[in-house]
Amino acid sequence: MTDFSCLDWFEKLKAGRSPLPDALPLDHEEARLAVETFNKLRLPDVPGQPLLRDVAGQWARDFVSAIFGLVEMNDDRTMIVNRKARKFFQLVPKKNSKTTNGAAIMMTAMIRNRRPNAEFLLVGPTQATAERAYEQAEGMVKADPWLSKRFHLREHLKTIEDRKNGAKLRIRSFDNKVMTGAKPVGVLVDELHELGKISYAAKVMTQIEGGIVANAEGFVIIITTQSDEPPTGIFKDELKLARSIRDGEFKDAETLPMLYEFPTAMQADKAQPWTDPTNWNIVLPNIGKSITAERLLPKFREAREAGIDKLSIWASQHLNIEVGVGIGSDGWSGAPYWTSCVDKSLASLNELLARSEVCTIGIDWGGADDLAALYVIGRERKTKRWLGWGKAWARKSVFERRKGIVSSLEQFEADGDLVVAADGEEQAMSAAAICRRVADSGLLPEQAGIGLDSAGVALLLDALEAEELTQPLVQAVAQGWKLQTAVSSVPLKLEDRRFLHGDQALMAWAVGNAKQTLRGSNYVVTKEVSGAAKIDPLMALFNAAMLMFQNPEAKGAFDADAWIASYA
């Protein structure tokens, strides 16, 4: 296997060069012949049907050169005996001849093919997507008299057959039967970002990649834009792999990435430098040919005027900006703003209470090998900003079972934000005491002031009852997709600095651990999504937020000085 890292990829993009390694181990004769074949194909849906030689960008030829040149030939050059790369991942924005170039690559493969009865497949998330690539390939055959003689177009079957050796190029829809009985030489997978939304996509991709192994020259090409939703499933996995190979983090690979995107820092930059049209040429390899900045500007302005949702979708498709947090991550969309919303005085619960007109408390309870967490949100007098403070508990068993986070837990304990409890009863009593403390301030509403996940909270409910804190003050908060309001709206408050917190390392850790995904039409952050990473303090925050969104009023007036003195 070969090292396909390209650490200077962004410098190459800025210079208008392809983001590929400089010294690819190509068979230069095979690469040259493939590029010559590609160049002789005609663009079927443009007046005059020009040759790709005259209209395709050099970046497209570089991709062709890599696909067909990363091979080992036998001594008499009659067949390919091995491939140095079997998968090629190209991330390129819309309107950059993505589908046309993909069809041309597959026609090049058909023309250069040496294997009798070989099968080549065009696969898309829908039949219509696959058909678009087929129609371009079919048009290339019709536009050239020589190709029309060599290839038989079986239009009703969406199949192009080579009269010379029986090879076929056909479309397949993306389903569990896509590879039944097939051992293709080459497969083009179009719009992988749409496949990421299909539950069985990983299984089908495994079938595709397994199918090509039967042929020494077998290859899979993935050509896709960025997703118009936070990346999920197989798209997320393939993109993560491609980035890790490009960045030199994974060198023992058979995948060659070619990614047209801005660096993480540039995507996450609050100044949004990617919105400057003078930067667009960096990620638009076909600029000046199939697309221009001038043609993109009207829709860009419309999307920006319509708001962040429309702009993020536009940017994902035309500039490969990742939806959600705008960076190469699947983190919670509030994470990029967390560190910019610090008010260090709020590391003290007393300070939060002294500045608030009303408070809500969220609790997320855990088992013997999990954290328990509590979060207080106060609505500040006059400004109406939200103020936040958190606390967590861990039993000693957590330190024994979660060795990977022991050092972090020890830091949080030293900070005073994590309490190590002897047992569940002790941590429940400790949490209930904080709730009693906030209740004594008079800042809790009469109803729905303490919200919790109802799972496994028997000891906590007993402790709250002992503090005379019961329904309707204490209420269950629905979890999963029903937390959508908090998951999606808290980031907006953070972005505008309408939510301040005390810069507790415990909370920053939980925020950084959280993963966000799309379920149906809702973004969710759950323990299941985030895996083994601990996010209990953030879930407690969400519970408190859901109650604060109800615009509560405090039960009684609050004399801050007198209250603080009572707890001195």
mmCIF file of C-alpha atoms in Angstrom, residues 33 142 146 153 247 389 429 499:
data_model
loop_
_atom_site.group_PDB
_atom_site.id
_atom_site.type_symbol
_atom_site.label_atom_id
_atom_site.label_comp_id
_atom_site.label_asym_id
_atom_site.label_seq_id
_atom_site.Cartn_x
_atom_site.Cartn_y
_atom_site.Cartn_z
ATOM 1 C CA LEU A 33 -3.215 6.726 -22.654
ATOM 2 C CA LYS A 142 -23.775 9.285 -29.754
ATOM 3 C CA TRP A 146 -16.268 5.802 -33.956
ATOM 4 C CA LEU A 153 -26.704 1.478 -26.802
ATOM 5 C CA ASP A 247 -3.622 14.640 6.467
ATOM 6 C CA TRP A 389 -23.366 26.770 36.308
ATOM 7 C CA MET A 429 -28.480 13.877 48.818
ATOM 8 C CA PHE A 499 -25.764 32.601 27.264
#
